[in-house]
Amino acid sequence: MSETEIVAELNEQFGSGNKELEADVVAELRSIMRLHQLSVEDLFFKWESYCIKMDIDAAQTALETLRHFKQDLHDTLERNSRSHVKIKTEKGISSTPRAPRVSGGDVFGMLDSLTTPGPGRASKVAPKRTPAVSRVKAEPASSPVKLADQLDATGAIPPSSFNDRANAGETVEILNDQLPAPEPPIAPFSESRIKLTAASDQKKLAYKPLALKVSESSEILDDRIDDFVSLVMQHHKLEESAFGSAASQSTSEIVAVGRIASDSSEGKLNAASLLLETSRRMGGGLRVPLNVSRLRGYQFFPGQIVALKGVNSNGHEFTVHQILDLPLLPNAASTPDSLGAHIQRLRGGPDAMDSDSDPAPLNVIFASGPYTADDNLDFEPLKALCNEAADIYVDALVLTGPFIDMEHPLIASGDFDLPEEYLSSIDPDTATMSTVFKYLISPSLNRLASANPSITILLIPSVRDVLDKHVSWPQDAFPRKELGLPKAAKVIGNPMTLSMNEIVLGISSQDVLFELRHEELIGGRPQEPRLLERACRYLVEQRHYFPLFPPTDRKKLPKTGRGDGVGPGAVLDVGYLKLGEMVNVRPDVLVVPSSLPPFAKVVESVLVINPGYLSKRRGAGTYAKMTVYPPDLAKQEQMGGMLAHKIFERARVEITRI
């Protein structure tokens, strides 16, 4: 690879928006690559791991920060070397050394030593993007503080002060920055400018969890494969005779539809362990190894439904010649009359004074829990967010859980006190977690509803919420009784597809993006080289809010603040996974909070937003603010009497530090 190509890859991975890296930064990165013999992609993975460890922004590629990163790599290498020498010394001088023992199943042992791909963009020059994206670079990061310097005399990490947070209110990333930033209204609107319509059947989420038999769960998995067989047949205009079982020996080329799986429950998916699982109707439920050596590029993950064209000539493996595209759900669209009614609602209804003027754009804030740091239950980030929502009179505030996090150290231990001003009205013997929510979270939402009576507040639970007795995903809404919520607040299920005026909004609080990044297998030249866009495309292509199966081992998920740091994981109820499917059309906006760096991207005409977490374990986090301008009906193209929403063209999204 030439020097020019390497520099282009470095700018793609480490660059910020359309800004190229400075010459001294590129020189420092090249120095680290030569010193440790790393590729650009491996270097980026190590850089993101370092940023997560030091709790700094991966976009801050300042020269001083890179030098600290370089020193950290050097220190890690030295520690590993000393450890290796120590082990050899302890063994002492013995008999003639034996050759190292090689086991036949060492494939997974080798994989365990590889660097886990981190969040970020993949190594290729980025193609031209339709929406304009800019990333606002922060000031150069300060020198990293060693953990030993942070410990107090007892060895504990001192409490963090939310008021002392750095870069509060800083805009990290803007999507469609060519659209003007909205001016906040002088006063709140007289009535709500949002009409909510549920597309998902929330009543079905009230199922009894973990009650289905294994045979019934397997039927659900089978039905999903069979559904895609029909979709592929119609999309590619194939005859039924073109399909067959990948497990059956034949010299004829067939199309096989099935689920990607691994031949081992341990280790990461790799080319040697790749299997295709068939349905009972198409292939007797058999699993067959896949030979993908003839493909120029591929991208797979466990649970992915794929349509493969190939042949099983020896009866032992299915040789893949081509991966067929899966049909996508249609774009969301509405009639001109319906869009006109929504525009009139933005003006203030049919009785608005100026019915011909351009209405103010719709403003929505998205945020995800946790909502307080690990060392307190003050919920200061949530209070700050509600104050911001009240100041700019947003139309909607969408909050995903966890609200009261079962992984919070104080909640897990039960060693905390409610504020003194509430103690006189609380009976300690009857206090529950609903009481905690009522006095620690609801006051902020009630003050917001009082300051902005026309606001719409949506609450979406998480499997980590203490309040919700529905412990599995898909997840029913938690009851609002005894929580003291304002009338403007509505609790909905997880996941949920709903319409906010014309905007089709899909929401899930599961961190599926992190798990997809961790489990995916990339080979050759994948169709989508950029990691975050690729993970988002998986959701749209698979028509599901959690297409991964089985989910990632919870021990490999980001650490939590409780005990051994192992969270509950995805907690899937396989028998009801169909409730996690997208409904009828592609969402205009897809909100998927994740521990990966926050972003707003357009993937297959879907605006995908990861607002990040409002509070990190020891610091403040981020949220997303979306401004949607009304459509210009005169310029919209009609297709069969319907107008496509094209929210991704008229929405400005800002990722902001709280």
XYZ file of C-alpha atoms in Angstrom:
658
model
C 0.000 0.000 0.000
C 1.380 3.413 -0.983
C 1.975 6.249 1.468
C -0.858 8.258 -0.115
C -3.324 5.417 0.433
C -2.216 5.022 4.064
C -2.688 8.750 4.722
C -6.149 8.562 3.110
C -7.076 5.664 5.420
C -5.797 7.559 8.467
C -7.953 10.553 7.532
C -10.967 8.272 7.072
C -10.486 6.560 10.440
C -9.168 9.399 12.605
C -10.412 12.463 10.727
C -13.233 14.653 11.964
C -15.973 15.339 9.430
C -14.467 16.888 6.302
C -11.329 18.083 8.114
C -8.089 16.360 7.303
C -5.553 15.485 9.968
C -2.676 17.861 10.593
C 0.718 16.841 9.260
C 2.273 16.340 12.720
C -0.691 14.161 13.778
C -0.293 11.986 10.663
C 3.444 11.715 11.342
C 2.800 10.591 14.923
C 0.263 7.976 13.792
C 2.671 6.646 11.161
C 5.368 6.447 13.838
C 3.122 4.331 16.078
C 2.227 2.070 13.135
C 5.885 1.452 12.286
C 6.927 0.975 15.903
C 4.243 -1.620 16.709
C 3.786 -3.002 13.173
C 0.072 -2.164 13.073
C -2.338 -1.667 10.193
C -4.490 1.460 10.137
C -7.537 -0.512 11.249
C -5.718 -2.220 14.157
C -4.305 1.129 15.220
C -7.803 2.610 15.279
C -9.143 -0.292 17.363
C -6.383 0.242 19.946
C -7.011 3.997 19.902
C -10.695 3.527 20.666
C -9.916 1.080 23.482
C -7.549 3.670 24.945
C -10.198 6.419 24.660
C -12.770 4.257 26.443
C -10.249 3.440 29.186
C -9.283 7.091 29.691
C -12.865 8.380 29.211
C -11.889 10.815 26.448
C -13.450 11.582 23.070
C -12.077 9.451 20.224
C -12.480 12.434 17.889
C -9.892 14.453 19.845
C -6.813 13.382 17.903
C -4.595 16.078 19.385
C -0.838 15.582 19.173
C -0.367 15.563 22.949
C -3.106 12.958 23.395
C -1.534 10.747 20.729
C 1.811 10.917 22.518
C 0.183 9.726 25.727
C -1.483 6.972 23.699
C 1.901 5.983 22.266
C 3.389 5.853 25.750
C 0.479 3.712 26.955
C 1.103 1.203 24.159
C 4.773 1.122 25.089
C 3.979 0.581 28.796
C 1.553 -2.228 27.944
C 4.200 -3.921 25.794
C 6.750 -3.674 28.601
C 4.339 -5.141 31.152
C 3.574 -8.058 28.869
C 7.286 -8.668 28.314
C 8.051 -8.600 32.039
C 5.169 -10.970 32.715
C 6.483 -13.381 30.085
C 9.985 -13.285 31.546
C 8.641 -13.824 35.058
C 6.706 -16.931 34.007
C 9.763 -18.435 32.328
C 11.946 -17.661 35.374
C 9.514 -19.304 37.779
C 9.603 -22.485 35.732
C 13.337 -22.724 36.393
C 15.811 -24.962 34.530
C 14.294 -28.347 33.865
C 14.742 -31.156 31.429
C 15.011 -30.713 27.685
C 12.390 -28.201 26.557
C 9.421 -29.673 24.785
C 7.933 -28.368 21.596
C 4.767 -26.357 22.147
C 1.620 -28.453 22.037
C -0.692 -27.636 19.173
C -4.324 -28.561 19.516
C -6.648 -29.216 16.635
C -9.195 -26.674 17.886
C -6.743 -23.799 18.213
C -8.724 -21.616 15.859
C -10.669 -20.100 18.720
C -7.576 -19.732 20.840
C -6.022 -17.599 18.140
C -9.139 -15.520 17.786
C -9.224 -14.728 21.480
C -5.875 -12.991 21.130
C -7.008 -10.782 18.288
C -8.092 -7.227 18.933
C -11.859 -6.878 19.077
C -13.015 -4.450 16.387
C -13.942 -1.188 18.047
C -16.595 1.323 17.042
C -15.633 3.611 14.240
C -15.275 3.825 10.518
C -13.689 1.092 8.477
C -10.608 1.457 6.331
C -11.560 2.673 2.901
C -11.886 6.108 1.407
C -15.417 7.186 2.233
C -17.803 7.467 -0.711
C -19.609 10.687 -1.428
C -22.416 11.246 1.073
C -25.720 12.834 0.216
C -26.421 14.541 3.570
C -23.858 17.023 4.799
C -22.175 15.908 7.999
C -19.812 17.979 10.076
C -18.071 17.047 13.265
C -17.115 19.897 15.555
C -13.690 19.265 16.978
C -13.215 19.872 20.646
C -10.249 21.542 22.238
C -7.151 19.346 22.573
C -7.540 16.880 25.381
C -5.626 17.444 28.573
C -2.962 15.039 29.726
C -4.436 11.705 30.790
C -4.600 11.225 34.514
C -3.287 7.950 35.856
C -5.706 5.846 37.866
C -3.376 5.895 40.859
C -3.618 9.702 40.942
C -7.420 9.513 41.050
C -7.649 7.266 44.103
C -8.190 8.718 47.534
C -6.668 7.430 50.760
C -9.151 4.551 50.950
C -8.415 3.431 47.405
C -11.836 4.510 46.113
C -12.499 6.791 43.169
C -13.535 10.205 44.525
C -17.025 11.467 43.655
C -17.308 13.329 40.356
C -18.922 16.773 40.220
C -21.444 17.278 37.447
C -21.084 21.046 37.731
C -17.347 20.774 36.979
C -17.881 18.875 33.703
C -15.887 20.046 30.711
C -17.323 21.279 27.396
C -20.932 21.448 28.605
C -23.268 22.275 25.732
C -20.626 21.590 23.086
C -21.952 20.297 19.761
C -20.053 17.135 18.865
C -21.608 16.350 15.481
C -24.139 17.900 13.128
C -26.046 16.145 10.381
C -27.372 18.359 7.564
C -25.649 21.479 8.850
C -26.764 23.284 5.675
C -30.206 23.540 7.323
C -30.416 26.564 9.659
C -30.412 26.107 13.425
C -33.907 26.882 14.745
C -34.715 29.947 16.796
C -36.513 28.984 20.027
C -40.048 30.376 20.271
C -40.707 33.314 22.569
C -43.388 31.401 24.498
C -44.668 27.822 24.587
C -47.260 26.791 22.025
C -50.887 26.888 23.136
C -51.422 23.195 22.341
C -49.395 20.157 21.398
C -48.157 20.199 17.793
C -47.684 16.429 17.766
C -50.157 13.693 16.944
C -49.004 10.249 18.065
C -50.147 7.074 16.309
C -48.862 3.643 17.353
C -47.869 1.259 14.547
C -46.789 -1.563 16.880
C -49.442 -3.471 18.813
C -48.468 -2.610 22.375
C -50.997 -5.042 23.859
C -49.017 -7.986 22.456
C -45.989 -6.886 24.505
C -47.889 -7.778 27.680
C -47.080 -11.472 27.176
C -45.992 -13.740 30.008
C -42.184 -13.885 29.704
C -40.160 -17.101 29.604
C -43.278 -19.279 29.341
C -42.968 -20.816 25.847
C -41.675 -24.298 25.144
C -38.421 -24.819 23.268
C -40.267 -26.370 20.316
C -42.484 -23.302 19.996
C -39.445 -21.002 20.101
C -37.770 -22.982 17.320
C -40.883 -22.574 15.192
C -40.547 -18.806 15.508
C -36.958 -18.987 14.231
C -38.047 -21.274 11.371
C -40.899 -18.984 10.346
C -38.505 -16.055 9.993
C -36.395 -17.998 7.459
C -39.482 -19.090 5.517
C -40.776 -15.502 5.408
C -37.544 -14.367 3.766
C -37.764 -17.188 1.204
C -40.994 -15.645 -0.090
C -39.499 -12.142 -0.050
C -36.394 -13.199 -2.000
C -38.506 -15.126 -4.499
C -40.659 -12.079 -5.244
C -37.810 -9.553 -5.225
C -35.530 -11.480 -7.612
C -38.452 -12.945 -9.612
C -37.269 -16.508 -9.087
C -39.185 -19.728 -9.576
C -39.751 -21.957 -6.569
C -37.626 -24.608 -8.287
C -34.592 -22.306 -8.019
C -34.556 -22.801 -4.234
C -33.191 -25.835 -2.456
C -31.502 -27.190 0.644
C -27.865 -26.194 1.152
C -27.353 -29.459 3.060
C -28.337 -31.700 0.118
C -25.612 -32.897 -2.246
C -26.136 -31.734 -5.834
C -24.151 -30.501 -8.814
C -26.829 -27.964 -9.720
C -26.591 -24.359 -8.532
C -29.393 -23.417 -6.151
C -30.507 -20.508 -3.987
C -30.400 -21.345 -0.275
C -32.018 -19.114 2.349
C -31.049 -19.625 5.966
C -29.593 -18.215 9.160
C -25.878 -17.597 9.761
C -24.577 -19.614 12.710
C -21.287 -20.787 14.237
C -20.135 -24.355 14.811
C -19.130 -23.466 18.372
C -20.855 -21.667 21.212
C -17.534 -20.123 22.248
C -15.234 -17.770 20.406
C -15.976 -15.275 17.671
C -17.490 -16.161 14.320
C -14.804 -16.833 11.698
C -14.584 -18.231 8.173
C -13.697 -21.701 9.484
C -16.723 -21.892 11.810
C -19.289 -20.414 9.416
C -22.528 -22.410 9.108
C -25.860 -21.944 7.346
C -28.862 -23.074 9.377
C -31.848 -24.106 7.268
C -35.497 -24.171 8.220
C -37.280 -27.472 8.729
C -39.414 -26.882 5.636
C -36.540 -26.009 3.282
C -33.690 -28.152 4.646
C -34.878 -30.276 7.535
C -33.386 -27.812 10.024
C -29.862 -29.018 9.173
C -26.721 -26.938 9.454
C -24.104 -27.010 6.703
C -20.586 -25.462 6.653
C -20.132 -22.564 4.227
C -17.184 -22.169 1.867
C -16.871 -18.436 1.092
C -13.428 -18.532 -0.564
C -14.874 -17.542 -3.950
C -16.465 -14.331 -2.661
C -14.672 -11.004 -3.132
C -16.135 -9.718 0.104
C -18.731 -10.575 2.720
C -20.179 -9.360 6.026
C -21.931 -11.828 8.319
C -23.136 -12.030 11.908
C -24.877 -14.817 13.887
C -28.622 -14.760 13.323
C -28.418 -12.952 9.992
C -30.884 -14.205 7.383
C -29.098 -14.551 4.038
C -29.891 -15.724 0.511
C -26.901 -17.531 -1.018
C -26.437 -18.837 -4.546
C -24.060 -21.789 -4.761
C -23.627 -25.543 -4.884
C -23.001 -28.466 -2.504
C -21.166 -30.849 -4.808
C -19.475 -33.023 -2.157
C -22.264 -33.208 0.424
C -20.016 -31.741 3.136
C -20.078 -27.983 2.517
C -21.997 -25.389 0.533
C -19.728 -23.359 -1.769
C -21.105 -19.819 -2.078
C -20.885 -18.180 -5.503
C -22.998 -15.096 -4.810
C -24.819 -13.345 -1.975
C -28.232 -12.138 -3.126
C -29.542 -8.785 -1.899
C -32.478 -8.905 0.478
C -35.428 -6.643 -0.367
C -35.886 -3.653 1.906
C -39.158 -2.463 3.365
C -40.731 0.387 1.367
C -40.078 3.999 2.336
C -42.693 5.691 4.490
C -45.115 7.896 2.536
C -48.355 9.820 3.087
C -51.085 11.400 1.009
C -50.803 15.146 0.211
C -53.914 15.821 2.316
C -52.384 14.055 5.313
C -49.129 15.995 5.022
C -51.102 19.222 4.651
C -52.974 18.473 7.883
C -49.667 17.919 9.711
C -48.307 21.222 8.381
C -51.442 22.977 9.601
C -50.964 21.373 13.016
C -47.455 22.843 13.169
C -48.958 26.272 12.521
C -51.220 25.864 15.524
C -54.307 24.147 14.086
C -57.058 25.249 11.691
C -57.756 28.383 13.783
C -54.182 29.683 13.461
C -53.899 33.423 12.817
C -51.547 33.093 9.825
C -52.507 29.903 8.013
C -50.320 30.615 4.974
C -46.995 31.284 6.698
C -44.238 28.709 7.043
C -44.678 26.967 10.395
C -41.890 26.669 12.921
C -39.987 23.368 12.565
C -40.662 20.453 14.877
C -38.072 20.076 17.664
C -37.444 16.738 19.378
C -34.794 15.782 21.945
C -33.626 12.160 22.301
C -31.725 10.944 25.362
C -30.895 7.579 26.886
C -30.148 6.373 30.394
C -28.364 5.973 32.701
C -29.354 9.434 33.917
C -26.984 9.739 36.868
C -23.364 8.860 37.622
C -22.333 5.793 39.628
C -21.417 7.741 42.776
C -24.781 9.442 43.410
C -28.535 9.425 42.776
C -28.878 13.169 42.175
C -29.931 12.725 38.520
C -28.232 16.012 37.671
C -27.870 15.201 33.936
C -31.627 14.582 33.715
C -32.358 17.879 35.487
C -30.036 19.725 33.114
C -31.696 18.084 30.104
C -35.194 19.016 31.307
C -34.037 22.602 31.871
C -32.702 22.725 28.309
C -35.963 21.281 26.946
C -37.933 23.904 28.901
C -35.723 26.791 27.734
C -36.126 26.056 24.008
C -39.739 24.811 24.252
C -39.188 21.502 22.466
C -42.211 19.722 21.043
C -41.198 16.282 22.315
C -38.732 14.714 24.726
C -38.023 11.028 24.074
C -36.255 9.216 26.929
C -35.108 5.582 26.819
C -34.166 3.596 29.913
C -32.693 2.555 32.182
C -34.250 5.152 34.468
C -33.516 3.429 37.774
C -30.684 1.162 36.727
C -30.383 -2.200 38.473
C -26.640 -2.053 37.695
C -26.151 1.217 39.586
C -23.932 0.463 42.621
C -26.178 2.315 45.093
C -29.395 0.769 43.743
C -27.839 -2.703 43.750
C -26.654 -2.360 47.352
C -29.744 -0.516 48.613
C -27.424 1.758 50.567
C -28.878 5.198 49.799
C -31.216 7.790 51.281
C -33.986 9.811 49.708
C -33.713 13.620 49.887
C -34.511 15.000 53.329
C -37.311 17.246 52.056
C -39.317 14.143 51.099
C -38.711 12.061 54.229
C -41.673 13.542 56.115
C -44.111 12.255 53.471
C -42.571 8.788 53.018
C -43.180 5.723 55.139
C -39.844 3.810 55.142
C -41.660 0.512 55.661
C -43.733 0.856 52.483
C -41.264 2.679 50.228
C -40.531 0.930 46.921
C -38.561 1.692 43.765
C -41.705 3.424 42.490
C -41.258 5.790 45.430
C -37.661 6.411 44.363
C -38.810 7.217 40.816
C -41.583 9.474 42.100
C -39.262 11.619 44.224
C -36.023 11.527 42.221
C -37.102 11.504 38.557
C -40.711 12.674 38.262
C -40.122 16.172 39.768
C -37.874 17.129 36.826
C -40.471 15.926 34.314
C -43.280 17.710 36.160
C -41.356 21.005 36.197
C -40.751 20.606 32.455
C -44.458 19.950 31.786
C -45.382 23.023 33.858
C -42.954 25.259 31.963
C -44.020 23.846 28.579
C -47.611 22.526 28.789
C -47.714 21.557 25.095
C -44.760 19.154 25.304
C -45.045 15.415 24.618
C -42.831 13.159 26.775
C -42.208 9.526 25.803
C -40.601 7.002 28.169
C -39.231 3.711 26.815
C -38.093 1.056 29.349
C -34.895 -0.979 29.358
C -34.246 -4.555 30.486
C -32.039 -2.958 33.161
C -34.927 -0.980 34.665
C -35.743 -1.963 38.253
C -39.297 -0.685 37.810
C -40.268 -2.986 34.974
C -41.339 -6.460 36.073
C -41.242 -7.525 32.418
C -37.643 -8.709 32.458
C -37.209 -9.898 28.850
C -37.030 -8.273 25.415
C -39.355 -7.460 23.620
C -40.510 -5.612 26.685
C -43.835 -4.272 27.893
C -44.181 -0.739 29.271
C -43.897 -0.324 33.015
C -47.063 0.844 34.836
C -47.183 4.580 35.480
C -49.344 4.244 38.585
C -47.660 5.635 41.725
C -44.839 7.222 39.661
C -46.204 10.773 39.833
C -45.702 11.402 36.118
C -47.297 14.414 34.396
C -50.183 13.888 31.985
C -47.907 14.830 29.092
C -45.765 11.734 29.754
C -46.561 8.446 28.033
C -44.862 5.096 28.728
C -44.521 2.850 25.666
C -43.008 -0.556 24.920
C -39.507 -1.589 23.896
C -39.189 -1.694 20.912
C -41.878 0.515 19.470
C -42.761 1.855 16.021
C -45.001 4.905 16.086
C -45.851 7.962 14.026
C -45.070 11.440 15.319
C -47.171 13.468 12.861
C -45.942 12.077 9.521
C -42.589 10.917 10.951
C -42.388 7.131 11.370
C -40.225 6.696 14.463
C -38.634 3.400 15.500
C -37.120 3.108 18.990
C -35.363 0.353 20.919
C -33.319 0.759 24.103
C -31.274 -2.399 23.442
C -27.600 -1.756 22.648
C -27.741 -3.870 19.489
C -25.069 -1.828 17.669
C -22.344 -2.773 20.169
C -23.246 -6.452 19.956
C -23.330 -6.427 16.148
C -19.925 -4.753 16.066
C -18.558 -7.369 18.447
C -19.985 -10.414 16.647
C -19.748 -9.577 12.941
C -17.364 -11.319 10.540
C -15.854 -9.249 7.736
C -13.929 -10.728 4.827
C -12.372 -9.292 1.676
C -14.074 -6.145 0.459
C -17.418 -5.850 2.264
C -20.354 -4.081 0.649
C -20.236 -1.372 3.354
C -16.669 -0.697 4.612
C -17.690 1.814 7.306
C -18.436 0.090 10.594
C -21.221 2.254 12.029
C -23.086 2.486 8.722
C -22.723 -1.273 8.299
C -24.219 -2.018 11.735
C -27.139 0.322 11.030
C -27.712 -1.273 7.627
C -27.998 -4.688 9.287
C -31.087 -3.461 11.185
C -32.737 -1.988 8.090
C -31.897 -4.974 5.876
C -33.026 -7.573 8.420
C -36.207 -5.610 9.246
C -35.632 -6.187 12.939
C -34.579 -4.166 15.991
C -32.409 -7.055 17.257
C -31.450 -9.405 14.386
C -28.495 -10.935 16.261
C -28.982 -14.514 17.500
C -27.704 -15.744 19.837
C -26.864 -12.459 21.562
C -23.370 -11.624 22.769
C -22.168 -13.288 25.953
C -22.917 -10.749 28.672
C -19.393 -11.133 30.066
C -18.117 -9.494 26.856
C -20.407 -6.460 27.135
C -19.248 -3.112 28.596
C -18.668 -3.327 32.330
C -21.261 -1.970 34.745
C -20.730 -0.461 38.178
C -22.164 -3.356 40.195
C -20.166 -6.243 41.695
C -18.267 -8.106 38.999
C -19.365 -5.591 36.369
C -21.386 -8.135 34.361
C -24.745 -6.767 33.209
C -27.918 -8.721 32.356
C -27.235 -8.745 28.606
C -29.925 -8.780 25.925
C -32.370 -11.071 27.818
C -34.179 -12.184 24.655
C -37.450 -14.097 24.811
C -37.047 -16.084 21.592
C -40.703 -17.046 21.363
C -41.733 -13.411 20.946
C -38.913 -12.111 18.754
C -41.460 -11.405 16.020
C -42.607 -8.460 18.142
C -39.173 -6.935 17.499
C -39.759 -6.662 13.753
C -40.195 -3.334 11.968
C -43.777 -2.740 10.912
C -44.871 -2.332 7.265
C -42.388 0.385 6.233
C -38.844 1.510 6.943
C -38.766 3.992 9.838
C -38.049 7.598 8.868
C -36.057 7.921 12.093
C -34.467 4.999 13.944
C -33.252 5.665 17.498
C -30.856 3.020 18.845
C -28.910 4.174 21.931
C -25.498 2.531 22.260
C -22.230 2.670 24.176
C -20.538 3.255 20.808
C -19.654 6.886 20.020
C -22.852 8.922 19.460
C -23.761 9.713 15.849
C -26.472 10.630 13.357
C -26.252 8.926 9.953
C -28.417 8.270 6.920
C -28.570 4.607 5.880
C -30.921 3.486 3.096
C -33.054 6.648 3.487
C -33.358 5.998 7.245
C -32.083 8.623 9.679
C -30.323 6.549 12.368
C -29.535 8.302 15.659
C -27.422 7.073 18.550
C -27.751 9.856 21.155
C -25.218 8.166 23.444
C -25.835 7.875 27.174
C -26.834 11.014 29.065
C -24.582 10.017 31.947
C -21.465 7.904 31.942
C -20.335 6.014 35.006
C -18.052 8.849 36.093
C -18.984 11.773 33.910
C -21.508 13.566 31.750
C -22.678 12.168 28.428
C -24.537 13.334 25.324
C -27.995 13.699 23.826
C -29.427 14.370 20.352
C -31.595 17.260 19.222
C -33.552 16.842 15.976
C -35.150 19.716 14.071
C -37.539 18.655 11.287
C -38.599 21.278 8.768
C -42.028 20.915 7.115
C -42.180 19.453 3.592
C -42.606 21.628 0.526
C -45.643 19.984 -1.025
C -45.204 21.856 -4.301
C -41.777 20.320 -4.868
C -42.560 16.815 -3.661
C -42.839 14.074 -6.270
C -45.952 11.917 -6.078
C -45.777 8.156 -6.574
C -49.178 6.557 -6.870
C -50.829 9.486 -5.112
C -48.387 9.265 -2.156
C -45.543 11.578 -1.136
C -42.366 10.135 0.385
C -41.509 11.726 3.723
C -37.740 12.081 3.089
C -37.096 13.102 6.685
C -33.366 12.523 6.166
C -33.291 15.538 3.804
C -35.193 17.992 5.992
C -33.974 17.050 9.471
C -31.047 18.716 11.215
C -29.574 16.602 14.018
C -27.109 17.854 16.616
C -25.229 15.560 19.002
C -24.563 17.686 22.081
C -22.749 17.238 25.382
C -25.049 17.720 28.363
